[in-house]
Short mmCIF file of C-alpha atoms and ligand atoms in Angstrom, two decimals:
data_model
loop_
_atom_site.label_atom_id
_atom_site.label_comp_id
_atom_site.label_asym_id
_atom_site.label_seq_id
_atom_site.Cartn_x
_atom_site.Cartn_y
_atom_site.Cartn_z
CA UNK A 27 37.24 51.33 -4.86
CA UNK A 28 34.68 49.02 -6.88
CA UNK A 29 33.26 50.63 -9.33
CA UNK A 30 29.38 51.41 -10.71
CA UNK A 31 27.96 50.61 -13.35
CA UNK A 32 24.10 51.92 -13.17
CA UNK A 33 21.72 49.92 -15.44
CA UNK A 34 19.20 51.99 -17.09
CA UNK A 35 17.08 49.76 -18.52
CA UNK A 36 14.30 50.72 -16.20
CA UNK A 37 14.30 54.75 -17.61
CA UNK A 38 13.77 52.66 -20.81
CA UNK A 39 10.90 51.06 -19.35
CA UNK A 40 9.15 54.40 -18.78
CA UNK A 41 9.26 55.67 -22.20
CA UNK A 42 8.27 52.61 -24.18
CA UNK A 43 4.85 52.69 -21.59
CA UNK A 44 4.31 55.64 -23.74
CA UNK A 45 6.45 54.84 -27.63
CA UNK A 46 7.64 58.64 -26.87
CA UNK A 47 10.81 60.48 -26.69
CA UNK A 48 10.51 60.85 -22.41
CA UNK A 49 12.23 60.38 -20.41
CA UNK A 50 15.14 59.90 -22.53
CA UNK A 51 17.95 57.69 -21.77
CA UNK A 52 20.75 58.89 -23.22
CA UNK A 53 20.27 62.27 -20.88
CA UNK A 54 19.98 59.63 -17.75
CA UNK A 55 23.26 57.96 -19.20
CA UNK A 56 24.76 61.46 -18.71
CA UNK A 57 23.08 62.34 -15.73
CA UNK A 58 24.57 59.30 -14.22
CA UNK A 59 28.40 59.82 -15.76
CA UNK A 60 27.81 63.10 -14.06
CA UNK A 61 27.20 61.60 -10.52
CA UNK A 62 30.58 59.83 -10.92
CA UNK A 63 29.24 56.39 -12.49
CA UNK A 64 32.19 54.01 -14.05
CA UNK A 65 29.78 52.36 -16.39
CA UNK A 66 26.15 52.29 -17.86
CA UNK A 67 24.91 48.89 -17.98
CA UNK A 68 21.71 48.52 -20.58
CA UNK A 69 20.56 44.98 -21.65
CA UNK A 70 19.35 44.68 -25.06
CA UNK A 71 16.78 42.10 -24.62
CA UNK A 72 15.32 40.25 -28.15
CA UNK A 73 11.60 41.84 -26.89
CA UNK A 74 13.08 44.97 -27.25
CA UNK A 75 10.76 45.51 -23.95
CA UNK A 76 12.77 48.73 -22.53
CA UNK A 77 16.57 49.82 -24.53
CA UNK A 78 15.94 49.65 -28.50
CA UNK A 79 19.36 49.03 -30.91
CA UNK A 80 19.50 52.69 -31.31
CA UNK A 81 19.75 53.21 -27.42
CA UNK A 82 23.05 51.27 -27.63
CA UNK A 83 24.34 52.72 -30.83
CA UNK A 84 23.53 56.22 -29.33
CA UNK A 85 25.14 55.50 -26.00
CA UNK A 86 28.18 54.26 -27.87
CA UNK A 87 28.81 57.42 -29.27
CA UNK A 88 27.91 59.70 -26.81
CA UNK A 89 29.50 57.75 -23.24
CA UNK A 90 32.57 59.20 -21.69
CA UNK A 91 32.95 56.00 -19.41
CA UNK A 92 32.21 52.57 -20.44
CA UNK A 93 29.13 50.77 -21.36
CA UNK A 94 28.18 47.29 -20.89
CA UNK A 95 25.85 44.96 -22.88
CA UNK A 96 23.71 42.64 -21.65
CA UNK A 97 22.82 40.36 -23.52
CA UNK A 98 21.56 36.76 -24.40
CA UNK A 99 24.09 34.64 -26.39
CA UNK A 100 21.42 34.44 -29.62
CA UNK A 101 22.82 34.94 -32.93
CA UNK A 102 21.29 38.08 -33.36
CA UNK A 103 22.18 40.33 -30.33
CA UNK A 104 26.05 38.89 -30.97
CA UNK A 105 26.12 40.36 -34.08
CA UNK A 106 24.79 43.66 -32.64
CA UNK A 107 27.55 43.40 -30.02
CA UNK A 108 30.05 42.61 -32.84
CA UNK A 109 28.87 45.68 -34.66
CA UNK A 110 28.16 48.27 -31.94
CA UNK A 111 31.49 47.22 -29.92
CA UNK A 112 31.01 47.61 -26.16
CA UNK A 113 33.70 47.86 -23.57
CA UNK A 114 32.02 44.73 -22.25
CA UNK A 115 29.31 42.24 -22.50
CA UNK A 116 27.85 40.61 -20.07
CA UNK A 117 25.74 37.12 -21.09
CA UNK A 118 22.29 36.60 -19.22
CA UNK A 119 20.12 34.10 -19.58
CA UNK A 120 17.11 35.34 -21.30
CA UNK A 121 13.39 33.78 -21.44
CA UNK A 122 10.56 36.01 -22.75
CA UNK A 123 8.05 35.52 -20.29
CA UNK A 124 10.47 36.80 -16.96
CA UNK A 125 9.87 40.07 -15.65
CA UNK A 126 13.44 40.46 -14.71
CA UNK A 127 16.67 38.18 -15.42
CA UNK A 128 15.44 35.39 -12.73
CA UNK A 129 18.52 33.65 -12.38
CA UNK A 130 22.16 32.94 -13.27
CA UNK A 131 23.51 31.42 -16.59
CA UNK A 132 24.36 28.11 -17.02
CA UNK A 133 27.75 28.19 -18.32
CA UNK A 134 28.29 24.23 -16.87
CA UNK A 135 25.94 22.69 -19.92
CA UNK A 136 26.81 25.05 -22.78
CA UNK A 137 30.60 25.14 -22.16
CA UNK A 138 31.00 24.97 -26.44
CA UNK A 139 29.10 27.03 -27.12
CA UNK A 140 29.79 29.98 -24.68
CA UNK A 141 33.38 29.43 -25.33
CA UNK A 142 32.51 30.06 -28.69
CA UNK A 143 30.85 33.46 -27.98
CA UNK A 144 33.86 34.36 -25.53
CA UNK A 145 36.37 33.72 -28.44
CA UNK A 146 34.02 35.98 -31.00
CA UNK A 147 33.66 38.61 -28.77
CA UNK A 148 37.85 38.90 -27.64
CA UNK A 149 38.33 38.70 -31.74
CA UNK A 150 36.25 41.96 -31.57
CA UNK A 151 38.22 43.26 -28.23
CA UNK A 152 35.79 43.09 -25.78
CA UNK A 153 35.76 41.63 -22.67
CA UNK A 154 33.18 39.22 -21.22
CA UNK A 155 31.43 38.92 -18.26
CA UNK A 156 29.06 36.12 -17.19
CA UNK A 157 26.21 36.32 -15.08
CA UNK A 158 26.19 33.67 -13.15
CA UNK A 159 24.65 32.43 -9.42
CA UNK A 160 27.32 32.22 -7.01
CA UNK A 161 27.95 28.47 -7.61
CA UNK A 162 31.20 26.62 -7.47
CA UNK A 163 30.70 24.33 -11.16
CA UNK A 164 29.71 28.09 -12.64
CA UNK A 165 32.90 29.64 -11.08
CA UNK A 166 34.96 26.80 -12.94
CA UNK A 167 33.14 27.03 -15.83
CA UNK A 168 33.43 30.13 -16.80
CA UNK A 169 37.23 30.16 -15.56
CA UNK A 170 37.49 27.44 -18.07
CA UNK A 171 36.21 29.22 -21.63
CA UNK A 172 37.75 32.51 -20.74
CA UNK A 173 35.86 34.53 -19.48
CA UNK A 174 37.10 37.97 -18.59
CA UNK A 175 34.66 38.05 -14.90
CA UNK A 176 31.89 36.75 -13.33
CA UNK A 177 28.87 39.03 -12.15
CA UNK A 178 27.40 36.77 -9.35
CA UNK A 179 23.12 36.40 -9.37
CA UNK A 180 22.79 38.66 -5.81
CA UNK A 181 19.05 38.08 -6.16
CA UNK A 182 18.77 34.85 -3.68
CA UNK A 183 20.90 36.87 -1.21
CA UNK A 184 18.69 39.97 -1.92
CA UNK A 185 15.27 38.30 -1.61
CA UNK A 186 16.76 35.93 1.32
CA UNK A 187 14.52 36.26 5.01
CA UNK A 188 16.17 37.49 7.83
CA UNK A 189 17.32 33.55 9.04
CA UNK A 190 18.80 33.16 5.28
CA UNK A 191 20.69 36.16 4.75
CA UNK A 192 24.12 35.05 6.35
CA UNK A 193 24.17 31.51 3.97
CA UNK A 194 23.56 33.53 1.05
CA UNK A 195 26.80 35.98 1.99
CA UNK A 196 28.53 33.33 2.70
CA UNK A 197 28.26 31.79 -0.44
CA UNK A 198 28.33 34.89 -2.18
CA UNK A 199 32.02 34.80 -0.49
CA UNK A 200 33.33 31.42 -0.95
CA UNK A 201 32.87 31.80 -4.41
CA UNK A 202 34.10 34.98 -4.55
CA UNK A 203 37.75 33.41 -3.20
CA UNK A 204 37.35 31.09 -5.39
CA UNK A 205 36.99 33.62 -8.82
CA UNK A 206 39.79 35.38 -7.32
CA UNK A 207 42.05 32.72 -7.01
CA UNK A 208 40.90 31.44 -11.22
CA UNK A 209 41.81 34.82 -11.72
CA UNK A 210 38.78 36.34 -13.46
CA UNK A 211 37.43 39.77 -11.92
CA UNK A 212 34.49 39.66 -9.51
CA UNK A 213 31.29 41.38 -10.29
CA UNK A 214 27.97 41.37 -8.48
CA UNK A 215 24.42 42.80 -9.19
CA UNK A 216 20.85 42.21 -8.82
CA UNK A 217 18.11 43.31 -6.52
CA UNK A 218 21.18 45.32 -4.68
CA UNK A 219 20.13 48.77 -2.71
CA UNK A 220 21.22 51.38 -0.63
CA UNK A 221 20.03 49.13 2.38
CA UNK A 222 21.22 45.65 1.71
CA UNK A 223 24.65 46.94 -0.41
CA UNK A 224 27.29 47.25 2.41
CA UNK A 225 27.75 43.38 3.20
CA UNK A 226 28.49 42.50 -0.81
CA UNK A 227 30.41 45.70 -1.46
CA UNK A 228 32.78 44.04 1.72
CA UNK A 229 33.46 40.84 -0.28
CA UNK A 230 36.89 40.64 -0.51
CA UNK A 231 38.37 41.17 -4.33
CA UNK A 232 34.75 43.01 -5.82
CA UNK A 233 35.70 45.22 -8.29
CA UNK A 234 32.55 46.41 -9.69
CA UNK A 235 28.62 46.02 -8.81
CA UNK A 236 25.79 46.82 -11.15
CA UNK A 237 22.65 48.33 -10.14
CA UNK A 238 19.87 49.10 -11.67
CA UNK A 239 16.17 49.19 -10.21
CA UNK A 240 16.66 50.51 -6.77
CA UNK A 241 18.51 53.82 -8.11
CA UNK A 242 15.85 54.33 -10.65
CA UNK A 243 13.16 54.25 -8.22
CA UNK A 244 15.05 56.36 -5.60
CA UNK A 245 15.44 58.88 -8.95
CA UNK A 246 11.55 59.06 -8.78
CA UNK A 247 12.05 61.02 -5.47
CA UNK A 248 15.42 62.20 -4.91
CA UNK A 249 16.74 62.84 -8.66
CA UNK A 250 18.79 60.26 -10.83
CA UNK A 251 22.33 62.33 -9.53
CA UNK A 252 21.52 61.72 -5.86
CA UNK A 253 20.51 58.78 -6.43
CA UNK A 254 23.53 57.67 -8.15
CA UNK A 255 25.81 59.50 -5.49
CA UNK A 256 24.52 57.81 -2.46
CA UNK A 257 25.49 54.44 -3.73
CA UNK A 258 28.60 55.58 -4.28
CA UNK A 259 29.72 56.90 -1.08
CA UNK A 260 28.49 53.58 0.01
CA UNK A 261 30.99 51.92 -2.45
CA UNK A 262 33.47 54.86 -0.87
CA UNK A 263 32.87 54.27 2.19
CA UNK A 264 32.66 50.38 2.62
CA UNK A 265 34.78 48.85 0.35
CA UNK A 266 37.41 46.72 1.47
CA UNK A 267 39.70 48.72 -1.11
N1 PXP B 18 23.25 42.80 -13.49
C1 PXP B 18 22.61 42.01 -14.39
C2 PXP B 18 23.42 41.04 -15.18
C3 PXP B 18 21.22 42.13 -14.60
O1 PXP B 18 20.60 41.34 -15.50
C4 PXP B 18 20.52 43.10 -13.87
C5 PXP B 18 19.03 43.26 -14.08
O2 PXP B 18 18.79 43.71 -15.36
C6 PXP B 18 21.22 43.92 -12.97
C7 PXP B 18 22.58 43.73 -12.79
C8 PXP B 18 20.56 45.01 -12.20
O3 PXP B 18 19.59 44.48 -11.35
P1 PXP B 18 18.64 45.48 -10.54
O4 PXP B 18 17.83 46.22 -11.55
O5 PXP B 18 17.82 44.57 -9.68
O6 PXP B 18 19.53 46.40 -9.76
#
Protein backbone atom coordinates (compact mmCIF):
# COMPACT_ATOMS: atom_id res chain seq x y z
CA UNK A 1 0.00 0.00 0.00
CA UNK A 2 1.67 3.62 -0.31
CA UNK A 3 2.00 5.06 2.60
CA UNK A 4 0.97 8.71 4.40
CA UNK A 5 2.74 10.97 5.55
CA UNK A 6 0.29 14.00 6.78
CA UNK A 7 2.05 17.43 6.86
CA UNK A 8 1.09 19.50 9.71
CA UNK A 9 2.47 22.52 9.06
CA UNK A 10 -0.90 24.10 8.58
CA UNK A 11 -2.06 23.19 12.59
CA UNK A 12 1.19 25.23 13.02
CA UNK A 13 -0.19 27.94 11.11
CA UNK A 14 -3.15 28.29 13.49
CA UNK A 15 -1.30 28.72 16.61
CA UNK A 16 1.40 31.15 15.56
CA UNK A 17 -1.95 33.51 14.30
CA UNK A 18 -2.21 33.64 17.97
CA UNK A 19 1.95 33.03 19.61
CA UNK A 20 -0.18 30.52 21.97
CA UNK A 21 0.00 27.01 23.02
CA UNK A 22 -3.45 25.98 20.65
CA UNK A 23 -3.93 24.02 18.89
CA UNK A 24 -0.93 22.12 19.60
CA UNK A 25 0.88 20.08 17.17
CA UNK A 26 2.45 17.55 18.76
CA UNK A 27 -1.29 16.26 19.96
CA UNK A 28 -2.26 16.52 15.98
CA UNK A 29 1.06 14.48 15.31
CA UNK A 30 -0.58 11.85 17.59
CA UNK A 31 -3.92 12.28 16.55
CA UNK A 32 -2.76 11.49 13.13
CA UNK A 33 -0.32 8.28 14.16
CA UNK A 34 -3.60 7.29 15.69
CA UNK A 35 -5.62 7.35 12.37
CA UNK A 36 -2.96 4.97 10.95
CA UNK A 37 -0.50 7.72 9.39
CA UNK A 38 3.15 6.25 8.27
CA UNK A 39 4.77 9.60 8.66
CA UNK A 40 4.37 13.31 9.83
CA UNK A 41 5.79 15.56 7.37
CA UNK A 42 6.56 19.30 8.99
CA UNK A 43 8.79 21.78 7.01
CA UNK A 44 10.94 23.91 9.02
CA UNK A 45 10.96 26.94 6.97
CA UNK A 46 13.94 29.83 7.86
CA UNK A 47 10.61 32.35 8.63
CA UNK A 48 9.79 30.10 11.16
CA UNK A 49 6.12 31.11 9.70
CA UNK A 50 4.17 27.86 11.14
CA UNK A 51 6.61 24.62 12.91
CA UNK A 52 9.34 26.34 15.32
CA UNK A 53 12.85 24.11 16.05
CA UNK A 54 11.21 22.90 19.13
CA UNK A 55 8.20 21.44 17.07
CA UNK A 56 10.77 19.13 15.42
CA UNK A 57 12.85 18.38 18.44
CA UNK A 58 9.52 17.57 20.29
CA UNK A 59 8.15 15.44 17.50
CA UNK A 60 11.45 13.60 17.45
CA UNK A 61 11.01 12.39 20.73
CA UNK A 62 7.60 11.79 21.03
CA UNK A 63 6.71 10.00 17.14
CA UNK A 64 6.06 6.33 17.04
CA UNK A 65 6.30 6.39 13.10
CA UNK A 66 8.61 8.44 11.14
CA UNK A 67 8.98 12.06 10.59
CA UNK A 68 10.14 13.91 7.68
CA UNK A 69 11.89 17.33 7.32
CA UNK A 70 11.37 19.67 4.93
CA UNK A 71 13.61 21.73 4.41
CA UNK A 72 15.68 24.27 2.28
CA UNK A 73 19.34 23.20 1.67
CA UNK A 74 20.69 26.57 3.76
CA UNK A 75 23.42 26.06 6.10
CA UNK A 76 21.39 26.55 8.93
CA UNK A 77 18.33 24.19 8.71
CA UNK A 78 21.18 21.32 7.66
CA UNK A 79 22.68 21.64 10.74
CA UNK A 80 19.29 21.38 12.52
CA UNK A 81 18.66 18.25 10.43
CA UNK A 82 22.18 17.02 11.38
CA UNK A 83 21.35 17.59 15.00
CA UNK A 84 17.66 16.66 15.36
CA UNK A 85 18.13 13.42 13.00
CA UNK A 86 14.98 12.70 10.99
CA UNK A 87 14.07 9.47 9.33
CA UNK A 88 14.12 11.64 6.22
CA UNK A 89 14.53 14.97 4.68
CA UNK A 90 13.04 16.14 2.02
CA UNK A 91 14.80 19.45 0.13
CA UNK A 92 12.30 22.23 -1.15
CA UNK A 93 13.01 25.11 -2.68
CA UNK A 94 12.35 27.90 -0.39
CA UNK A 95 11.76 31.82 -1.18
CA UNK A 96 10.33 34.02 1.60
CA UNK A 97 7.76 35.78 -0.10
CA UNK A 98 5.64 32.26 -1.40
CA UNK A 99 2.65 31.39 0.37
CA UNK A 100 3.24 27.77 -0.22
CA UNK A 101 6.33 25.78 -1.82
CA UNK A 102 5.38 27.04 -5.56
CA UNK A 103 7.34 24.72 -7.40
CA UNK A 104 9.89 21.89 -7.70
CA UNK A 105 13.69 22.07 -6.91
CA UNK A 106 16.16 22.49 -9.28
CA UNK A 107 18.47 19.75 -8.70
CA UNK A 108 19.79 20.13 -12.72
CA UNK A 109 21.88 23.59 -11.80
CA UNK A 110 23.05 22.84 -8.26
CA UNK A 111 24.11 19.20 -8.90
CA UNK A 112 27.49 20.07 -6.39
CA UNK A 113 26.08 21.31 -4.20
CA UNK A 114 22.98 19.07 -3.50
CA UNK A 115 25.25 16.17 -3.83
CA UNK A 116 26.99 17.68 -1.16
CA UNK A 117 23.93 17.90 1.17
CA UNK A 118 22.91 14.21 0.08
CA UNK A 119 26.42 12.93 1.19
CA UNK A 120 26.09 15.04 4.74
CA UNK A 121 22.88 13.90 5.42
CA UNK A 122 23.63 9.71 4.58
CA UNK A 123 26.94 10.47 6.95
CA UNK A 124 24.18 11.25 9.55
CA UNK A 125 21.85 8.13 8.30
CA UNK A 126 19.14 9.72 6.84
CA UNK A 127 17.66 9.36 3.76
CA UNK A 128 16.84 12.08 1.21
CA UNK A 129 14.12 12.94 -0.73
CA UNK A 130 13.88 15.69 -3.36
CA UNK A 131 11.04 17.63 -4.29
CA UNK A 132 11.08 17.98 -7.55
CA UNK A 133 8.39 18.75 -10.71
CA UNK A 134 7.84 15.73 -12.62
CA UNK A 135 10.59 16.53 -15.20
CA UNK A 136 12.83 14.14 -17.00
CA UNK A 137 16.57 16.35 -16.42
CA UNK A 138 15.19 16.44 -12.49
CA UNK A 139 14.53 12.63 -12.55
CA UNK A 140 18.29 12.18 -13.76
CA UNK A 141 19.52 14.55 -11.61
CA UNK A 142 18.66 13.56 -8.63
CA UNK A 143 19.31 9.77 -9.71
CA UNK A 144 22.74 11.09 -10.27
CA UNK A 145 23.83 12.66 -6.55
CA UNK A 146 22.03 9.96 -4.69
CA UNK A 147 19.23 10.68 -3.75
CA UNK A 148 17.23 8.20 -1.74
CA UNK A 149 13.48 9.38 -3.79
CA UNK A 150 11.89 11.87 -5.54
CA UNK A 151 8.53 13.55 -4.25
CA UNK A 152 7.11 14.84 -7.63
CA UNK A 153 5.56 18.84 -7.54
CA UNK A 154 1.59 17.44 -7.98
CA UNK A 155 0.62 21.10 -7.90
CA UNK A 156 0.45 21.72 -11.93
CA UNK A 157 -1.57 18.46 -12.09
CA UNK A 158 -3.65 19.66 -9.06
CA UNK A 159 -4.39 23.21 -10.26
CA UNK A 160 -4.63 21.82 -14.05
CA UNK A 161 -8.43 22.72 -15.92
CA UNK A 162 -10.47 20.06 -16.87
CA UNK A 163 -8.73 19.95 -20.78
CA UNK A 164 -5.16 19.77 -18.86
CA UNK A 165 -5.63 17.24 -16.36
CA UNK A 166 -4.76 14.05 -18.51
CA UNK A 167 -1.09 15.80 -19.77
CA UNK A 168 -0.31 16.50 -16.32
CA UNK A 169 -0.98 12.52 -15.29
CA UNK A 170 0.66 11.61 -17.94
CA UNK A 171 3.67 13.21 -17.14
CA UNK A 172 3.29 12.62 -13.65
CA UNK A 173 3.64 8.85 -15.10
CA UNK A 174 6.36 8.88 -17.54
CA UNK A 175 8.47 10.13 -15.04
CA UNK A 176 7.36 8.02 -12.60
CA UNK A 177 8.74 4.85 -14.97
CA UNK A 178 11.44 6.56 -15.37
CA UNK A 179 12.42 7.01 -11.22
CA UNK A 180 11.52 3.50 -11.04
CA UNK A 181 13.68 2.22 -13.49
CA UNK A 182 16.97 4.84 -11.74
CA UNK A 183 15.88 3.06 -8.89
CA UNK A 184 15.06 5.80 -6.36
CA UNK A 185 11.52 5.49 -4.55
CA UNK A 186 8.60 7.53 -5.90
CA UNK A 187 6.90 10.09 -3.80
CA UNK A 188 4.22 12.60 -4.65
CA UNK A 189 2.48 15.56 -2.81
CA UNK A 190 1.05 18.88 -3.18
CA UNK A 191 -2.36 20.38 -3.54
CA UNK A 192 -3.52 16.44 -3.40
CA UNK A 193 -7.27 15.74 -1.87
CA UNK A 194 -9.75 13.34 -1.24
CA UNK A 195 -11.22 14.32 -4.77
CA UNK A 196 -8.34 14.54 -7.14
CA UNK A 197 -6.08 11.60 -5.11
CA UNK A 198 -7.21 8.34 -6.87
CA UNK A 199 -5.49 8.95 -10.39
CA UNK A 200 -1.78 9.67 -8.63
CA UNK A 201 -2.25 7.06 -5.91
CA UNK A 202 -2.69 4.58 -9.39
CA UNK A 203 0.80 5.54 -10.67
CA UNK A 204 2.49 2.56 -10.98
CA UNK A 205 5.60 2.10 -8.30
CA UNK A 206 4.19 5.20 -5.63
CA UNK A 207 5.19 4.30 -2.45
CA UNK A 208 4.25 7.16 -0.39
CA UNK A 209 2.20 10.60 -0.91
CA UNK A 210 2.29 13.56 1.42
CA UNK A 211 -0.56 15.64 2.23
CA UNK A 212 -1.01 18.33 4.02
CA UNK A 213 -3.67 21.26 3.49
CA UNK A 214 -6.69 19.43 2.32
CA UNK A 215 -6.75 17.06 5.57
CA UNK A 216 -6.27 20.01 7.77
CA UNK A 217 -9.11 21.81 6.42
CA UNK A 218 -11.40 18.69 6.26
CA UNK A 219 -10.15 18.45 10.28
CA UNK A 220 -11.99 21.87 10.65
CA UNK A 221 -15.26 19.88 10.04
CA UNK A 222 -14.92 16.29 10.32
CA UNK A 223 -11.99 15.92 13.05
CA UNK A 224 -8.14 15.49 12.24
CA UNK A 225 -8.76 11.25 12.72
CA UNK A 226 -11.44 11.18 10.02
CA UNK A 227 -9.84 13.20 8.19
CA UNK A 228 -6.73 11.29 8.15
CA UNK A 229 -8.72 7.91 7.71
CA UNK A 230 -10.55 8.79 4.61
CA UNK A 231 -7.38 9.34 2.70
CA UNK A 232 -6.32 6.31 3.67
CA UNK A 233 -8.90 3.99 2.60
CA UNK A 234 -8.40 5.87 -0.55
CA UNK A 235 -4.67 4.82 -0.52
CA UNK A 236 -6.40 1.19 0.57
CA UNK A 237 -8.55 1.09 -1.76
CA UNK A 238 -6.84 2.41 -5.03
CA UNK A 239 -3.48 1.60 -4.98
CA UNK A 240 -2.04 -0.41 -7.55
CA UNK A 241 -0.30 -2.42 -4.58
N1 LIG B 1 5.14 17.79 -0.01
C1 LIG B 1 5.96 18.88 0.00
C2 LIG B 1 7.40 18.68 -0.33
C3 LIG B 1 5.48 20.16 0.34
O1 LIG B 1 6.30 21.22 0.34
C4 LIG B 1 4.12 20.28 0.69
C5 LIG B 1 3.57 21.63 1.07
O2 LIG B 1 4.15 22.05 2.24
C6 LIG B 1 3.31 19.13 0.70
C7 LIG B 1 3.84 17.91 0.33
C8 LIG B 1 1.88 19.17 1.12
O3 LIG B 1 1.14 19.99 0.26
P1 LIG B 1 -0.38 20.30 0.61
O4 LIG B 1 -0.39 21.08 1.89
O5 LIG B 1 -0.86 21.10 -0.56
O6 LIG B 1 -1.08 18.98 0.76
Amino acid sequence: MIELGVNIDHVATLREARKGKAPDVIMAAKVCELAGAHQITVHLRQDRRHIQDRDVEALKQVLLIRMNLEMGATDEIIAIAHRILPHTVCLVPESRQEITTEGGLDVVSQRARLAEVVRGMHGRGIKVSMFIDPEEAQVDASAEIGADFVEFHTGAYANAGEDQVQAELDRLYACGARTIAAGLGLHAGHGLTVRNLVPVARMPGLSEVNIGHDIIARAVFIGLEDAVREILDILHEWSEW
